[in-house]
mmCIF file of C-alpha atoms in Angstrom:
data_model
loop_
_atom_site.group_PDB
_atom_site.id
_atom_site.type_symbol
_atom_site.label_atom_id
_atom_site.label_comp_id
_atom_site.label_asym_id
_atom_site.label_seq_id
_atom_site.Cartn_x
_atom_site.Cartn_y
_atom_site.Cartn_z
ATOM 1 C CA UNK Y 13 -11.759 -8.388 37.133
ATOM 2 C CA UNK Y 14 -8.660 -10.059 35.820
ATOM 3 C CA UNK Y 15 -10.358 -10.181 32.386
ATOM 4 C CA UNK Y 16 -11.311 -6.422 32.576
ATOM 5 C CA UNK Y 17 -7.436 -5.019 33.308
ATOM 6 C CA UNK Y 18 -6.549 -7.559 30.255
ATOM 7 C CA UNK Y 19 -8.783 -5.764 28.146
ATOM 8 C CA UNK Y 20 -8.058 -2.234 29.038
ATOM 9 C CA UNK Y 21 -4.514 -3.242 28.530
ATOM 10 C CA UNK Y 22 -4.639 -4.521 25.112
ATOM 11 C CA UNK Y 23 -7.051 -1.560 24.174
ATOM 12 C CA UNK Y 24 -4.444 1.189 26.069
ATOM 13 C CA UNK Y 25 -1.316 -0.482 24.034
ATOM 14 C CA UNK Y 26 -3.240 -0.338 20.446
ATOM 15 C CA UNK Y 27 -4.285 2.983 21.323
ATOM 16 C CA UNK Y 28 -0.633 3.685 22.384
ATOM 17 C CA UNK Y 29 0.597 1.772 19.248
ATOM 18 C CA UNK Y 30 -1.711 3.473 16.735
ATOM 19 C CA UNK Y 31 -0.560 6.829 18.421
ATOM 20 C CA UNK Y 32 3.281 6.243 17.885
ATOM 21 C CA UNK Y 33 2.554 5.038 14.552
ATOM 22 C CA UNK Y 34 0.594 7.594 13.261
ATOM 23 C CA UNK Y 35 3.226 10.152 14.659
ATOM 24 C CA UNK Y 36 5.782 8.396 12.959
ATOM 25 C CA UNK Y 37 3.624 8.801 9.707
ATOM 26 C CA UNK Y 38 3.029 12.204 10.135
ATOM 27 C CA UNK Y 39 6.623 13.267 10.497
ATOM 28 C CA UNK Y 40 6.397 13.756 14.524
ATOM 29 C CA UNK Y 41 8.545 11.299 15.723
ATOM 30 C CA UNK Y 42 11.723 10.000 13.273
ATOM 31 C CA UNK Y 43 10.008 7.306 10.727
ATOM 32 C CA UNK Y 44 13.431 5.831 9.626
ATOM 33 C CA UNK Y 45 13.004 2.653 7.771
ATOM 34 C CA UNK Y 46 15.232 -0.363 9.173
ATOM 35 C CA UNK Y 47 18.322 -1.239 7.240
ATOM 36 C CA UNK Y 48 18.460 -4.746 5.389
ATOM 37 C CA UNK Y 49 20.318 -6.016 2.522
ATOM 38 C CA UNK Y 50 17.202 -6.135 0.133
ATOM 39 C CA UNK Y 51 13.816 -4.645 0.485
ATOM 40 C CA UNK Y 52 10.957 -7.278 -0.025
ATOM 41 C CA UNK Y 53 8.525 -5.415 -1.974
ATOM 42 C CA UNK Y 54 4.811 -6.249 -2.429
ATOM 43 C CA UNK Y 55 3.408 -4.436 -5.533
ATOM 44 C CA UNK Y 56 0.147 -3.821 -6.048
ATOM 45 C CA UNK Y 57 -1.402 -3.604 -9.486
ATOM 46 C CA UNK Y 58 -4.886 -1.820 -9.906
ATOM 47 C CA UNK Y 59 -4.955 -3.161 -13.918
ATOM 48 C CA UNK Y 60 -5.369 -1.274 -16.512
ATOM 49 C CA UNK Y 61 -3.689 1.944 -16.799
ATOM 50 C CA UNK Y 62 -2.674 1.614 -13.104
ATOM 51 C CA UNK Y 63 -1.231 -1.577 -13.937
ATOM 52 C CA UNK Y 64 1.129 0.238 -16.724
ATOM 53 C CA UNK Y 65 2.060 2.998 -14.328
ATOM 54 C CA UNK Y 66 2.910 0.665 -11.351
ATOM 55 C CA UNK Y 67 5.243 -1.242 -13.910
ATOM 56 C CA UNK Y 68 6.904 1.980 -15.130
ATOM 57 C CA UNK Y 69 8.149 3.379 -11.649
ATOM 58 C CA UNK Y 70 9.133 -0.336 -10.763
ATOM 59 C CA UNK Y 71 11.392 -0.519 -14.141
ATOM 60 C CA UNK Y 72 13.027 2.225 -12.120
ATOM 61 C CA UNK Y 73 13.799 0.603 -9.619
ATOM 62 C CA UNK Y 74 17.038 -1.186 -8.536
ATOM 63 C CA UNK Y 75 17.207 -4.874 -7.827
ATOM 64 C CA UNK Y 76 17.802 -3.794 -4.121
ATOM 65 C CA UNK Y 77 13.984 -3.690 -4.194
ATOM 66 C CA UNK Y 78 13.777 -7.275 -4.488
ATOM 67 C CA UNK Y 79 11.995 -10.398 -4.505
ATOM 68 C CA UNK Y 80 8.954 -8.287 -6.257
ATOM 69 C CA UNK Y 81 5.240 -9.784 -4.971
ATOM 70 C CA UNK Y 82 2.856 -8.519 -7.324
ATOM 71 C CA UNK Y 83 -0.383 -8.244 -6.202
ATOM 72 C CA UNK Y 84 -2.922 -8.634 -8.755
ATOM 73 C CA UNK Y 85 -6.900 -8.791 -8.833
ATOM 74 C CA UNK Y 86 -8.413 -12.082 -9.670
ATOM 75 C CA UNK Y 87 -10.867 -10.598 -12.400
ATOM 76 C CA UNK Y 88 -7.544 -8.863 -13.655
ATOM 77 C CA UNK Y 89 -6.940 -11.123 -16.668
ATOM 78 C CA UNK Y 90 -4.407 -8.780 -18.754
ATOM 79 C CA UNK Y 91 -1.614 -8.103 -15.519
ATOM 80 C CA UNK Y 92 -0.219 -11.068 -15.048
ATOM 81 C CA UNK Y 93 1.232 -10.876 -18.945
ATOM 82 C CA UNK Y 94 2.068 -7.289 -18.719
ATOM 83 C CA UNK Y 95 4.323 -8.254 -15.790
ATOM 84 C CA UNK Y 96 5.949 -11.140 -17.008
ATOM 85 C CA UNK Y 97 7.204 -9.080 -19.791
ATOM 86 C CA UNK Y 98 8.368 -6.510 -18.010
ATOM 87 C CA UNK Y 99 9.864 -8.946 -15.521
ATOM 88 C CA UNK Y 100 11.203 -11.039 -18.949
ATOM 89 C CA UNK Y 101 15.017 -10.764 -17.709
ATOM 90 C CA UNK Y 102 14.398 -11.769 -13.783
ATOM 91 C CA UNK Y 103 13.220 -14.536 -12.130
ATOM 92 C CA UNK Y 104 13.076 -12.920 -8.754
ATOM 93 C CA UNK Y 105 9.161 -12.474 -8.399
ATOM 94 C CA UNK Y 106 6.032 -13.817 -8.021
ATOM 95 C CA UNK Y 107 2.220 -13.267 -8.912
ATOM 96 C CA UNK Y 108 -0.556 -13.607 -6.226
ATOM 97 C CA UNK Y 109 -4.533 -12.818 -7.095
ATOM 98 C CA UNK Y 110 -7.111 -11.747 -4.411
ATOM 99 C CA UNK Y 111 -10.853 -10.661 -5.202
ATOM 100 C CA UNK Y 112 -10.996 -7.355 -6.294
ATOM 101 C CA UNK Y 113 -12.636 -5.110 -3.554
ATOM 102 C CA UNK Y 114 -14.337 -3.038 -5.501
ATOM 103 C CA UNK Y 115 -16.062 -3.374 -8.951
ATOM 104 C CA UNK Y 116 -15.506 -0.359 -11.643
ATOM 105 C CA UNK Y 117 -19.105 1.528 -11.240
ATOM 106 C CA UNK Y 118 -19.516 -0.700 -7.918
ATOM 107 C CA UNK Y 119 -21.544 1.168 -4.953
ATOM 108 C CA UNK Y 120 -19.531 2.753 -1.846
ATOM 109 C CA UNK Y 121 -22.177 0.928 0.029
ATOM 110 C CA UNK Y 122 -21.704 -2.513 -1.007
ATOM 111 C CA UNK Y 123 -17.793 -2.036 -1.275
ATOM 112 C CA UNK Y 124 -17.777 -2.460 2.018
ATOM 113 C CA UNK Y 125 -18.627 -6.361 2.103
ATOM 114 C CA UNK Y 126 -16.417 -7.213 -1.118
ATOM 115 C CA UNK Y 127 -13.551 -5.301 0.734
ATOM 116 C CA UNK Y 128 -13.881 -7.292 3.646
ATOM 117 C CA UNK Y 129 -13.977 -10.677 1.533
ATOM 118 C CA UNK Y 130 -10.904 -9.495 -0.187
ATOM 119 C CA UNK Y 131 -9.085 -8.595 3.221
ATOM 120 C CA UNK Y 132 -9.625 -12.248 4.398
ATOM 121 C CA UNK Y 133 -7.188 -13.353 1.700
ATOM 122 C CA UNK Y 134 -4.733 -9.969 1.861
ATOM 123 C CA UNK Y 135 -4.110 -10.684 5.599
ATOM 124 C CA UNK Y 136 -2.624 -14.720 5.638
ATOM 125 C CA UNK Y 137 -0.683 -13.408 2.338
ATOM 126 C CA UNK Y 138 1.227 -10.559 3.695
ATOM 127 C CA UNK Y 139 1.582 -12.686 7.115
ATOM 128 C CA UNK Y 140 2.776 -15.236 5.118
ATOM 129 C CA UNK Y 141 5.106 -12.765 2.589
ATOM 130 C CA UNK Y 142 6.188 -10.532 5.006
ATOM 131 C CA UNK Y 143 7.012 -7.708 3.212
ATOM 132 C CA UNK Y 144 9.068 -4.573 4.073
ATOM 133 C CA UNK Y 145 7.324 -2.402 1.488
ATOM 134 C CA UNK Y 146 3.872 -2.369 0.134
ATOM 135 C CA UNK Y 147 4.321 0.058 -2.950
ATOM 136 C CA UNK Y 148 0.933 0.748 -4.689
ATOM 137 C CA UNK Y 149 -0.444 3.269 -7.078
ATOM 138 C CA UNK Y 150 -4.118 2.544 -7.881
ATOM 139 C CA UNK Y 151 -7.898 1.451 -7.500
ATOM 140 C CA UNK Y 152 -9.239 -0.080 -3.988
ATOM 141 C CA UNK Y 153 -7.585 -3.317 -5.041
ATOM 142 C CA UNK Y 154 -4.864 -1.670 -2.824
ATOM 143 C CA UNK Y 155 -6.873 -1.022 0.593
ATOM 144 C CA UNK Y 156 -7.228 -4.474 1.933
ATOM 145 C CA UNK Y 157 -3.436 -5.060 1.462
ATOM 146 C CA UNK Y 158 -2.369 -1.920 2.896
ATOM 147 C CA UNK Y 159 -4.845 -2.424 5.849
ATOM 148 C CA UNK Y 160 -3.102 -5.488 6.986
ATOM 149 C CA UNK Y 161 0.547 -4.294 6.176
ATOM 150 C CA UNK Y 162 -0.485 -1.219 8.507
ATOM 151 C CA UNK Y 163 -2.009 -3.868 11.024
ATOM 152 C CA UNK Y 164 1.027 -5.639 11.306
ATOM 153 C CA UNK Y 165 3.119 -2.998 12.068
ATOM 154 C CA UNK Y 166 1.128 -2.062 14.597
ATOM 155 C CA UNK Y 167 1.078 -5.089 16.332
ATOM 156 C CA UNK Y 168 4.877 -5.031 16.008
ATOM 157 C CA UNK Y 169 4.700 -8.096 13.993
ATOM 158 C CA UNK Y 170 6.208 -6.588 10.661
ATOM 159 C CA UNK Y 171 7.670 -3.446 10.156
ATOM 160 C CA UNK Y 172 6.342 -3.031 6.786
ATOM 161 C CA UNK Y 173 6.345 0.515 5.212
ATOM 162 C CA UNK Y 174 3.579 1.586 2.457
ATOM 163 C CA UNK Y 175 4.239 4.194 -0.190
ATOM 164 C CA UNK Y 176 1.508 5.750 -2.406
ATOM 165 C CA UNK Y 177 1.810 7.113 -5.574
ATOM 166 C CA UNK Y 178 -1.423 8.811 -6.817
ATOM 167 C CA UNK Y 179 -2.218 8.621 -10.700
ATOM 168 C CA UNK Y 180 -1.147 11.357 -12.986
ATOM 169 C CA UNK Y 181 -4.699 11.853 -13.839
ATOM 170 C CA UNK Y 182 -5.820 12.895 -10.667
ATOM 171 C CA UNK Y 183 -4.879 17.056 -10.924
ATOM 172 C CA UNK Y 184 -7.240 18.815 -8.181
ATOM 173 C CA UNK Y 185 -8.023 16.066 -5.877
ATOM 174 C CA UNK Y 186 -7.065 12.455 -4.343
ATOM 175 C CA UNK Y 187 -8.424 9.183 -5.322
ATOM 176 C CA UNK Y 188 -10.748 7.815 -2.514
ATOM 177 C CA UNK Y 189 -7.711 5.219 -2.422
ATOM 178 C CA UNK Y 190 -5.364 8.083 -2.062
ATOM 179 C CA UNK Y 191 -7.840 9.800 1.025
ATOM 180 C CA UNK Y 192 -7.229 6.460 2.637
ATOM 181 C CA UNK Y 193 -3.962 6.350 2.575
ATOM 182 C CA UNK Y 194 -3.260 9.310 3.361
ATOM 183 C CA UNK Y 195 -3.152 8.390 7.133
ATOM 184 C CA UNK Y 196 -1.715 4.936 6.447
ATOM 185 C CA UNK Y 197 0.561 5.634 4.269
ATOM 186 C CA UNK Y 198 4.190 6.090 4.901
ATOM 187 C CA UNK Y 199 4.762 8.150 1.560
ATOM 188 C CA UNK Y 200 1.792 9.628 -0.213
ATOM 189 C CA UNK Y 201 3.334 11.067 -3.650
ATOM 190 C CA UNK Y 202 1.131 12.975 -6.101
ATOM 191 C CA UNK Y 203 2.703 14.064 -9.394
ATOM 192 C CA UNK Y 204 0.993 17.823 -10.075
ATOM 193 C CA UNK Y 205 1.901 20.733 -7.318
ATOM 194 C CA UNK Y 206 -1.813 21.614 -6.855
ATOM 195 C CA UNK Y 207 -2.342 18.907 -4.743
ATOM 196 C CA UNK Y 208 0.021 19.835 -2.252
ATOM 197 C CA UNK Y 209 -2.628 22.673 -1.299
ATOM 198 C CA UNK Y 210 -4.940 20.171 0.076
ATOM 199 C CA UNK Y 211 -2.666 17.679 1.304
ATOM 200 C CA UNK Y 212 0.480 19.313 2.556
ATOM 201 C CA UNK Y 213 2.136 15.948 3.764
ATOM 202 C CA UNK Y 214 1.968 14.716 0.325
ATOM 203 C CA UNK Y 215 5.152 14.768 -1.834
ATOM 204 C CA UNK Y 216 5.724 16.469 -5.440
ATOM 205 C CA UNK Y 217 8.291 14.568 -7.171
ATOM 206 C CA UNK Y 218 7.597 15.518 -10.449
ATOM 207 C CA UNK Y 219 5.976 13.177 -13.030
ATOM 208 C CA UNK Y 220 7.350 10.193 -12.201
ATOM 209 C CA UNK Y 221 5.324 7.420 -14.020
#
Protein backbone atom coordinates (compact mmCIF):
# COMPACT_ATOMS: atom_id res chain seq x y z
CA UNK A 1 0.00 0.00 0.00
CA UNK A 2 2.75 2.25 1.22
CA UNK A 3 4.66 1.42 -2.00
CA UNK A 4 1.55 2.19 -4.20
CA UNK A 5 0.90 6.05 -2.70
CA UNK A 6 4.92 6.34 -3.29
CA UNK A 7 4.45 5.60 -6.74
CA UNK A 8 1.43 7.60 -7.57
CA UNK A 9 3.28 10.36 -5.90
CA UNK A 10 6.37 10.40 -7.84
CA UNK A 11 4.25 9.77 -11.09
CA UNK A 12 1.59 12.87 -9.97
CA UNK A 13 4.81 15.29 -9.28
CA UNK A 14 6.57 14.41 -12.85
CA UNK A 15 3.32 14.77 -14.35
CA UNK A 16 2.93 18.06 -12.35
CA UNK A 17 6.62 18.94 -13.16
CA UNK A 18 6.45 18.18 -16.90
CA UNK A 19 3.15 20.31 -16.87
CA UNK A 20 4.77 23.53 -15.31
CA UNK A 21 7.63 23.05 -17.48
CA UNK A 22 6.13 22.72 -20.60
CA UNK A 23 3.93 25.86 -19.73
CA UNK A 24 6.87 27.67 -18.99
CA UNK A 25 8.17 26.63 -22.55
CA UNK A 26 5.25 27.51 -24.23
CA UNK A 27 5.03 31.05 -22.96
CA UNK A 28 2.05 30.24 -20.31
CA UNK A 29 3.58 30.79 -17.24
CA UNK A 30 6.80 33.51 -17.02
CA UNK A 31 10.03 31.35 -18.27
CA UNK A 32 12.58 33.93 -16.86
CA UNK A 33 16.01 32.54 -16.79
CA UNK A 34 17.84 32.88 -13.25
CA UNK A 35 20.40 35.60 -12.90
CA UNK A 36 24.20 34.56 -12.42
CA UNK A 37 27.37 36.22 -13.10
CA UNK A 38 28.29 33.93 -16.16
CA UNK A 39 26.22 31.55 -18.12
CA UNK A 40 27.86 28.00 -18.38
CA UNK A 41 27.19 27.09 -21.83
CA UNK A 42 27.28 23.56 -23.34
CA UNK A 43 27.61 23.77 -27.18
CA UNK A 44 26.77 21.29 -29.28
CA UNK A 45 28.46 20.74 -32.62
CA UNK A 46 26.64 18.56 -35.34
CA UNK A 47 30.17 18.73 -37.67
CA UNK A 48 30.34 19.73 -40.74
CA UNK A 49 28.51 22.67 -41.88
CA UNK A 50 26.63 22.65 -38.52
CA UNK A 51 29.83 22.69 -36.89
CA UNK A 52 30.79 26.12 -38.87
CA UNK A 53 27.43 27.66 -38.10
CA UNK A 54 27.44 26.76 -34.33
CA UNK A 55 30.99 28.50 -34.25
CA UNK A 56 29.76 31.61 -36.09
CA UNK A 57 26.78 32.60 -33.68
CA UNK A 58 29.18 31.65 -30.70
CA UNK A 59 31.96 34.24 -32.14
CA UNK A 60 29.01 36.46 -31.34
CA UNK A 61 28.78 35.91 -28.32
CA UNK A 62 30.13 37.74 -25.20
CA UNK A 63 32.44 36.12 -22.71
CA UNK A 64 29.41 36.36 -20.26
CA UNK A 65 28.54 33.08 -22.01
CA UNK A 66 31.33 31.38 -20.48
CA UNK A 67 33.25 28.46 -19.66
CA UNK A 68 32.14 27.08 -23.35
CA UNK A 69 31.61 22.91 -23.23
CA UNK A 70 31.65 21.86 -26.66
CA UNK A 71 30.01 18.92 -27.36
CA UNK A 72 31.37 17.05 -30.15
CA UNK A 73 30.66 13.52 -31.84
CA UNK A 74 33.29 10.92 -31.43
CA UNK A 75 33.39 9.99 -35.28
CA UNK A 76 33.64 13.91 -35.67
CA UNK A 77 37.36 14.07 -36.49
CA UNK A 78 37.52 17.74 -38.14
CA UNK A 79 35.58 19.82 -34.88
CA UNK A 80 37.77 19.64 -32.41
CA UNK A 81 40.43 21.80 -34.78
CA UNK A 82 37.82 24.06 -36.09
CA UNK A 83 37.17 25.00 -32.45
CA UNK A 84 40.43 25.41 -31.17
CA UNK A 85 40.96 27.98 -33.76
CA UNK A 86 38.19 29.76 -33.25
CA UNK A 87 38.73 29.49 -29.51
CA UNK A 88 42.75 30.45 -30.40
CA UNK A 89 42.60 33.65 -27.98
CA UNK A 90 40.71 31.87 -24.81
CA UNK A 91 41.44 29.28 -22.68
CA UNK A 92 38.06 29.17 -21.06
CA UNK A 93 36.64 25.87 -22.71
CA UNK A 94 36.70 22.46 -23.09
CA UNK A 95 36.02 19.55 -25.68
CA UNK A 96 33.95 16.42 -24.70
CA UNK A 97 33.05 13.47 -27.47
CA UNK A 98 29.98 11.13 -27.13
CA UNK A 99 28.85 8.49 -29.89
CA UNK A 100 27.08 10.04 -32.46
CA UNK A 101 23.31 9.03 -32.28
CA UNK A 102 22.65 8.85 -35.52
CA UNK A 103 24.71 7.90 -38.66
CA UNK A 104 24.33 10.26 -41.96
CA UNK A 105 21.88 7.86 -44.18
CA UNK A 106 21.32 5.84 -40.75
CA UNK A 107 17.60 4.27 -40.37
CA UNK A 108 14.90 6.09 -38.01
CA UNK A 109 14.47 2.59 -36.82
CA UNK A 110 17.77 1.71 -35.63
CA UNK A 111 18.45 5.40 -34.39
CA UNK A 112 16.67 4.55 -31.71
CA UNK A 113 19.31 2.08 -30.02
CA UNK A 114 22.48 4.30 -31.02
CA UNK A 115 20.52 7.26 -29.39
CA UNK A 116 20.06 5.50 -26.35
CA UNK A 117 23.89 4.37 -26.23
CA UNK A 118 24.79 7.93 -26.79
CA UNK A 119 22.35 9.22 -23.93
CA UNK A 120 24.18 6.90 -21.42
CA UNK A 121 27.25 9.10 -21.81
CA UNK A 122 25.19 12.70 -22.36
CA UNK A 123 23.48 12.17 -18.95
CA UNK A 124 26.76 11.69 -16.21
CA UNK A 125 28.32 14.64 -18.50
CA UNK A 126 25.77 17.28 -18.13
CA UNK A 127 25.24 15.96 -14.35
CA UNK A 128 28.66 16.29 -14.01
CA UNK A 129 28.96 19.94 -16.15
CA UNK A 130 26.01 21.36 -15.03
CA UNK A 131 25.25 23.69 -17.45
CA UNK A 132 22.84 26.69 -17.54
CA UNK A 133 22.50 26.64 -21.32
CA UNK A 134 22.58 23.92 -23.83
CA UNK A 135 22.85 26.01 -27.17
CA UNK A 136 22.70 23.70 -30.28
CA UNK A 137 22.06 24.09 -33.94
CA UNK A 138 22.29 20.73 -35.74
CA UNK A 139 22.03 16.86 -36.53
CA UNK A 140 20.62 14.30 -33.72
CA UNK A 141 24.05 14.54 -32.13
CA UNK A 142 22.02 17.19 -30.15
CA UNK A 143 18.92 15.01 -28.81
CA UNK A 144 20.54 12.91 -26.20
CA UNK A 145 22.11 16.07 -24.61
CA UNK A 146 19.11 18.09 -24.70
CA UNK A 147 17.05 15.09 -23.31
CA UNK A 148 18.98 15.04 -20.15
CA UNK A 149 19.41 18.92 -19.79
CA UNK A 150 15.43 18.89 -20.08
CA UNK A 151 15.45 15.88 -17.51
CA UNK A 152 17.24 17.70 -15.08
CA UNK A 153 15.27 20.53 -14.97
CA UNK A 154 12.53 18.68 -14.43
CA UNK A 155 13.65 16.95 -11.61
CA UNK A 156 14.65 20.37 -10.24
CA UNK A 157 18.16 19.28 -10.24
CA UNK A 158 19.50 21.95 -12.84
CA UNK A 159 17.82 24.71 -14.20
CA UNK A 160 19.37 24.42 -17.48
CA UNK A 161 17.75 26.30 -20.47
CA UNK A 162 18.11 24.92 -24.26
CA UNK A 163 18.02 27.18 -27.27
CA UNK A 164 17.68 25.93 -30.89
CA UNK A 165 18.76 27.44 -33.82
CA UNK A 166 17.58 25.61 -37.00
CA UNK A 167 20.02 25.63 -40.13
CA UNK A 168 19.69 28.24 -42.77
CA UNK A 169 19.09 25.52 -45.19
CA UNK A 170 16.05 24.35 -43.85
CA UNK A 171 13.35 27.05 -45.77
CA UNK A 172 9.78 25.19 -45.65
CA UNK A 173 10.17 22.82 -42.87
CA UNK A 174 12.07 21.76 -39.46
CA UNK A 175 14.81 19.34 -39.10
CA UNK A 176 13.52 16.13 -37.32
CA UNK A 177 16.05 17.63 -34.61
CA UNK A 178 14.22 20.87 -34.80
CA UNK A 179 10.44 18.82 -34.45
CA UNK A 180 12.01 17.56 -31.28
CA UNK A 181 12.85 20.38 -29.86
CA UNK A 182 10.32 22.13 -30.49
CA UNK A 183 8.62 21.05 -27.17
CA UNK A 184 11.93 20.93 -25.29
CA UNK A 185 13.30 23.68 -26.28
CA UNK A 186 13.36 26.92 -24.48
CA UNK A 187 14.09 29.01 -27.78
CA UNK A 188 13.48 27.43 -31.13
CA UNK A 189 14.95 30.11 -33.75
CA UNK A 190 14.61 29.53 -37.50
CA UNK A 191 16.25 32.05 -39.83
CA UNK A 192 13.53 32.35 -43.00
CA UNK A 193 9.83 33.85 -42.05
CA UNK A 194 8.06 30.89 -43.76
CA UNK A 195 8.60 28.81 -41.03
CA UNK A 196 6.85 30.77 -38.64
CA UNK A 197 3.56 29.50 -40.52
CA UNK A 198 4.02 26.10 -39.22
CA UNK A 199 5.58 26.74 -36.05
CA UNK A 200 4.27 29.95 -34.60
CA UNK A 201 6.35 29.68 -31.26
CA UNK A 202 9.42 29.70 -33.26
CA UNK A 203 11.46 32.95 -33.52
CA UNK A 204 12.62 34.94 -36.82
CA UNK A 205 15.70 36.71 -36.03
CA UNK A 206 16.93 37.19 -39.25
CA UNK A 207 19.95 35.28 -40.67
CA UNK A 208 21.92 35.00 -37.93
CA UNK A 209 24.69 32.39 -38.73
Amino acid sequence: MLLSLLTIAIIGFLLLRLLIVELQIFGYINNVFPKCAQLRTMIVAGSGGHTTEILRLVNSLSQYYSPRLYVIASSDAMSPEKIKISELNSNDFSIYSIPRSREVLQSYLTSVLTTVRSAAYCFPLVAWQKPDLVLCNGPGTCIPVCFAAFLYRLLLLKDCRIVFVESICRVNSLSLSGRILYYLADHVIVQWPELLDQFPRARYLGRIV
